[in-house]
PDB file of C-alpha atoms in Angstrom:
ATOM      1  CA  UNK A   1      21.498  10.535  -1.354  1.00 45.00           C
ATOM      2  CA  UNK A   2      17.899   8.907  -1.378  1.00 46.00           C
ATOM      3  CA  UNK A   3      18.363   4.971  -1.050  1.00 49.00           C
ATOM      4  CA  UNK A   4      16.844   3.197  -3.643  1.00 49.00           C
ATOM      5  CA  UNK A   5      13.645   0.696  -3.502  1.00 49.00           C
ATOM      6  CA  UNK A   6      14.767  -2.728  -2.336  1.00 47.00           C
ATOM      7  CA  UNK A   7      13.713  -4.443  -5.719  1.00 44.00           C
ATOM      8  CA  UNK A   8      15.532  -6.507  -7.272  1.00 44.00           C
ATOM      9  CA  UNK A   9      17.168  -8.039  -4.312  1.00 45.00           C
ATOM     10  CA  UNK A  10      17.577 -11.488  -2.772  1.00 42.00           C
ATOM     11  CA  UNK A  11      15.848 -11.016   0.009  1.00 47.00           C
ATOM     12  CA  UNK A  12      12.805  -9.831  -1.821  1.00 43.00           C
ATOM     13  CA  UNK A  13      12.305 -12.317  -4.161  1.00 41.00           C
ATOM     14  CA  UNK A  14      13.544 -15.718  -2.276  1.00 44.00           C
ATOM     15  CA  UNK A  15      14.763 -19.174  -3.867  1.00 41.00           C
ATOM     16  CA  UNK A  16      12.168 -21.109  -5.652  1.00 40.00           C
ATOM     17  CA  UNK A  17      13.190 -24.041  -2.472  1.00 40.00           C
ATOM     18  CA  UNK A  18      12.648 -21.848   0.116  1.00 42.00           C
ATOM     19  CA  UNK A  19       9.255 -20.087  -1.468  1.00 40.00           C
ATOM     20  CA  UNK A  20       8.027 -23.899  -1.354  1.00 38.00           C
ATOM     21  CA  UNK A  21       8.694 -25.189   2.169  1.00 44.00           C
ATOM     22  CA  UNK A  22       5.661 -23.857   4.820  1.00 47.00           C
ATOM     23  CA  UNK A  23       6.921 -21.080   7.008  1.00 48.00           C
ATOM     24  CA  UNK A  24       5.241 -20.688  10.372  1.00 54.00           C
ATOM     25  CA  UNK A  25       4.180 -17.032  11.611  1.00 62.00           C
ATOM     26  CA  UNK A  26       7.563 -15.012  11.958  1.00 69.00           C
ATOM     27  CA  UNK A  27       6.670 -12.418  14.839  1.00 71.00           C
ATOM     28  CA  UNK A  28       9.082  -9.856  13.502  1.00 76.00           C
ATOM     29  CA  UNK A  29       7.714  -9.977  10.123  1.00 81.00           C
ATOM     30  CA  UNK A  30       4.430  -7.402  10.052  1.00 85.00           C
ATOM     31  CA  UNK A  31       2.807  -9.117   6.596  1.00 86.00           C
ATOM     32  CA  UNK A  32       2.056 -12.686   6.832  1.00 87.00           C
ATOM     33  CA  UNK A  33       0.688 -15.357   4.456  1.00 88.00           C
ATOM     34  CA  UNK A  34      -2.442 -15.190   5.969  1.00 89.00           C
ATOM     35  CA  UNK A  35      -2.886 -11.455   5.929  1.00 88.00           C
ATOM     36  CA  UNK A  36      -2.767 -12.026   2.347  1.00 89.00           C
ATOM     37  CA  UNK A  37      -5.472 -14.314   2.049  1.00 90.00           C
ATOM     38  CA  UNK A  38      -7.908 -12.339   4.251  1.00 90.00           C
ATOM     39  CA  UNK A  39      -6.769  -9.573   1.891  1.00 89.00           C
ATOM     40  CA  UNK A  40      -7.878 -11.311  -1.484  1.00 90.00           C
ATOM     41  CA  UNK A  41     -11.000 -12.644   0.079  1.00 89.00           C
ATOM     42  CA  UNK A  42     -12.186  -9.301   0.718  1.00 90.00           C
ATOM     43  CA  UNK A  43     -11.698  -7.919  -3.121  1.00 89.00           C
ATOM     44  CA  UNK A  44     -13.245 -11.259  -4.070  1.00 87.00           C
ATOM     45  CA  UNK A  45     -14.463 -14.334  -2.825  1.00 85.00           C
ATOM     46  CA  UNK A  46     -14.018 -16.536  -6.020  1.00 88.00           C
ATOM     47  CA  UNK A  47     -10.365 -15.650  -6.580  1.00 86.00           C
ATOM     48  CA  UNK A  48      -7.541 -17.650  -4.954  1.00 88.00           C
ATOM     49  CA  UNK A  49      -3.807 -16.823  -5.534  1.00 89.00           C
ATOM     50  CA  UNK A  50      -1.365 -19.914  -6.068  1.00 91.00           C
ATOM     51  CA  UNK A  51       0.652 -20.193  -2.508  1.00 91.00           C
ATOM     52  CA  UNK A  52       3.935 -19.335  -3.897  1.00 94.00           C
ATOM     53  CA  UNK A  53       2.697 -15.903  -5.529  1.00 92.00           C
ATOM     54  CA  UNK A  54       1.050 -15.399  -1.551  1.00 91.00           C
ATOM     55  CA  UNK A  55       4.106 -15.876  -0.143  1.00 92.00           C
ATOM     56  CA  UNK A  56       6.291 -13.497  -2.530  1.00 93.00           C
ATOM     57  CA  UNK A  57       3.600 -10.893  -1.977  1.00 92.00           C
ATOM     58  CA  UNK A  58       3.618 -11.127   2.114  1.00 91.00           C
ATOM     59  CA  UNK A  59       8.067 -10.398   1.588  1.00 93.00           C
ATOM     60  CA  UNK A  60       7.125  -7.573  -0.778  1.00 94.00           C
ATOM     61  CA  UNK A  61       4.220  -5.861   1.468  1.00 93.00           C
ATOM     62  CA  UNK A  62       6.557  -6.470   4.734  1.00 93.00           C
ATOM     63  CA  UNK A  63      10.378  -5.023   2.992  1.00 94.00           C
ATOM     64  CA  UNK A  64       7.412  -2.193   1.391  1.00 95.00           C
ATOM     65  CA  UNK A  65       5.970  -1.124   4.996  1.00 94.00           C
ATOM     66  CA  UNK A  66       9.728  -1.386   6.675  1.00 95.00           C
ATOM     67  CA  UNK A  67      11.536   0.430   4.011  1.00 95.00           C
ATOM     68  CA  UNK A  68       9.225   3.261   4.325  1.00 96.00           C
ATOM     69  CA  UNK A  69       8.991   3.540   7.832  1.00 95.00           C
ATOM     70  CA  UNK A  70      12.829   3.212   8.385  1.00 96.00           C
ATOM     71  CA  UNK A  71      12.800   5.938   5.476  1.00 96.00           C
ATOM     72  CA  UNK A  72      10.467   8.092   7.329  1.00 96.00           C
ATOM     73  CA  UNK A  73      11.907   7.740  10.365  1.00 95.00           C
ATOM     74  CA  UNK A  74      15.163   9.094   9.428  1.00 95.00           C
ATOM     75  CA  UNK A  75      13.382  12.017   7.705  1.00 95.00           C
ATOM     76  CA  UNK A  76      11.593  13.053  11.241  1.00 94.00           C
ATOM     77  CA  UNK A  77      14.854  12.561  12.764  1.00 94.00           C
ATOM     78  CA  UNK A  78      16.462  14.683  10.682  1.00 93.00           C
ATOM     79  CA  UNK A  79      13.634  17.295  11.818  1.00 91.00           C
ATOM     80  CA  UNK A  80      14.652  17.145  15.329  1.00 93.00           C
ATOM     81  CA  UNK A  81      11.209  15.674  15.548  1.00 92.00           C
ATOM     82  CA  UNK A  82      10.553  12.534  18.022  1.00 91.00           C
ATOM     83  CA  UNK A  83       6.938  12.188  16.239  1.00 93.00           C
ATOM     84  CA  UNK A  84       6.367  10.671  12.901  1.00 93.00           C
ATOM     85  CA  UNK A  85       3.910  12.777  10.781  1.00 92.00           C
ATOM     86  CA  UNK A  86       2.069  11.526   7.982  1.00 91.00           C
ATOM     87  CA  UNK A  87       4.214  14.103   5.391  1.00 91.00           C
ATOM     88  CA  UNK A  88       7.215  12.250   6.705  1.00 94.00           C
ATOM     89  CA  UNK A  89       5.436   8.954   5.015  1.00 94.00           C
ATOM     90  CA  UNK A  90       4.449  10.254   1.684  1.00 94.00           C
ATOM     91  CA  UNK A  91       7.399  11.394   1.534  1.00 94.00           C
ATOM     92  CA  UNK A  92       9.153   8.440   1.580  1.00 95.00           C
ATOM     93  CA  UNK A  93       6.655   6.806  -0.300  1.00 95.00           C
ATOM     94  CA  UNK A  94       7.391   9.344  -3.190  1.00 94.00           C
ATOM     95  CA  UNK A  95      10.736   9.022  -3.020  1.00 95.00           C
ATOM     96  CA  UNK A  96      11.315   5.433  -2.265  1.00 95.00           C
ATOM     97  CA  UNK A  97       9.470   3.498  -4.739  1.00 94.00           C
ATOM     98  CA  UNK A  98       7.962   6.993  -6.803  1.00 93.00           C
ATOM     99  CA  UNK A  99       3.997   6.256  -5.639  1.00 92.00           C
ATOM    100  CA  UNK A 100       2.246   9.344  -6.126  1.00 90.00           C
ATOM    101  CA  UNK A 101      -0.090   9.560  -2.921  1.00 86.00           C
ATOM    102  CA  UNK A 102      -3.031  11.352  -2.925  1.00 82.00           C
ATOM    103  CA  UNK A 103      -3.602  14.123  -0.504  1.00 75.00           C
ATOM    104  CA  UNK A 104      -6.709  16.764   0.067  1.00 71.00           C
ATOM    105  CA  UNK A 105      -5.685  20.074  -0.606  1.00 66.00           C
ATOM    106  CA  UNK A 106      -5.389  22.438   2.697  1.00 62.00           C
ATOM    107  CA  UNK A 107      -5.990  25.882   3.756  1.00 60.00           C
ATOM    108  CA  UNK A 108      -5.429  28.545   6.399  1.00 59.00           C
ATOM    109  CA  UNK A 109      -9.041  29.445   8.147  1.00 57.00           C
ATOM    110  CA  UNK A 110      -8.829  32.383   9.517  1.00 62.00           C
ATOM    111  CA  UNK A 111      -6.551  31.593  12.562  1.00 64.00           C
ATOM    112  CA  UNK A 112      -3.736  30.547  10.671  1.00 60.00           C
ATOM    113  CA  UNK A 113      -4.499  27.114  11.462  1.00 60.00           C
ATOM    114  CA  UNK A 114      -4.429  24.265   8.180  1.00 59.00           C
ATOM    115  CA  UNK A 115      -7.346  23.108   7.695  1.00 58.00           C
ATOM    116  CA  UNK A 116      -8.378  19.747   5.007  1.00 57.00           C
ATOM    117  CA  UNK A 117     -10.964  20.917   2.457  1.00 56.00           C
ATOM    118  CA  UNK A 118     -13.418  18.870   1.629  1.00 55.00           C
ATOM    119  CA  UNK A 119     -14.056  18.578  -2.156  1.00 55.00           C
ATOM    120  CA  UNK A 120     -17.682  17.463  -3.661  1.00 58.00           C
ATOM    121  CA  UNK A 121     -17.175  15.469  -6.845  1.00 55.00           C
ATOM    122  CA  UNK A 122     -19.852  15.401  -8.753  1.00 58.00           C
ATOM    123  CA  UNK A 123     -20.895  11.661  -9.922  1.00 61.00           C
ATOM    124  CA  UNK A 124     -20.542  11.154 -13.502  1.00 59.00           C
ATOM    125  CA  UNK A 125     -23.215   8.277 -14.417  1.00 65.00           C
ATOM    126  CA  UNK A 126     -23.630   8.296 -17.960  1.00 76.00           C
ATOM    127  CA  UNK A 127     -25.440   6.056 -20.093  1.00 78.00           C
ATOM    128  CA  UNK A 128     -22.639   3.940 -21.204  1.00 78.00           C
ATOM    129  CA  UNK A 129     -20.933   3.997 -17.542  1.00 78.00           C
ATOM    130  CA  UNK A 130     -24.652   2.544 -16.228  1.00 81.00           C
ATOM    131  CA  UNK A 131     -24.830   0.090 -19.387  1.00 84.00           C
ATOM    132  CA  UNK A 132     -20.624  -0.829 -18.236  1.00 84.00           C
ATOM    133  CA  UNK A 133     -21.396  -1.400 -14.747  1.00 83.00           C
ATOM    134  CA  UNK A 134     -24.717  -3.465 -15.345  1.00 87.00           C
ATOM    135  CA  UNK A 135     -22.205  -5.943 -17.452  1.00 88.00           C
ATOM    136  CA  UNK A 136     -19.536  -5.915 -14.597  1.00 88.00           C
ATOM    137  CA  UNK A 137     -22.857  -7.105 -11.912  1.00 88.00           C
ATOM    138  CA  UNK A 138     -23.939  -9.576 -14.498  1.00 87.00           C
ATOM    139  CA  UNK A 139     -20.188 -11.170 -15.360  1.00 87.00           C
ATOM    140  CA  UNK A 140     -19.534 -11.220 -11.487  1.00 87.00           C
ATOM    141  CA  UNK A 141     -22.682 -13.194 -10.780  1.00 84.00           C
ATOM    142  CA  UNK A 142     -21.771 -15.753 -13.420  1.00 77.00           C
TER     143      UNK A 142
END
């Protein structure tokens, strides 16, 4: 039977009291506060999130990344594997909270051997995608 994603539990979504008191760095927990703020800085400078909504966020990445890797763990095990492969993740990924992840497609060269194909998109730059994006630079300058 394939456990089911952690949401809505307690643990995931904490008491409006406890969201609100300042929690210093937990060294067992792998998503902090702060990782969350260097996060939203880099998509954008001008945008902060309200503390509480950072907090909820750092409990949902860190149950997200643990979940998966205990998932993914088991599945290696189960293997007779002692190394975690990257399958092993997207599997559990799938499976666990049903996130499509994108992979390249493979192929056998002529050993046998997989090998990742590397597909050439072309760029689509239309008129209206160039007139889109020039409104996009100008609203984020403003």
């Amino acid at each position: 039977m394939v456990p089911q994603p952690p949401y809505p539990s307690s643990s995931l979504y904490p008491q409006p009291s406890s969201i609100q008191q300042s929690l210093p760095r937990n060294p067992s927990q792998l998503v902090d506060v702060i990782d969350i703020k260097n996060l939203t800085n880099r998509i954008s400078s001008k945008d902060n999130l309200d503390p509480q909504v950072e907090k909820i966020l750092a409990l949902m990445a860190d149950e997200f990344i643990r979940n998966t890797a205990e998932f993914a763990c088991k599945l290696a095990k189960h293997r007779d594997s002692d190394t975690l492969e990257k399958d092993d993740v997207k599997f559990a990924i799938e499976k666990l909270y049903n996130i499509q992840v994108p992979t390249k497609p493979t192929q056998l060269d002529q050993s046998g051997i997989r090998t990742q194909q590397q597909i050439n998109f072309p760029q689509a730059s239309t008129n209206n995608y160039k007139a889109n994006l020039a409104l996009v630079r100008k609203a984020n300058e403003q």
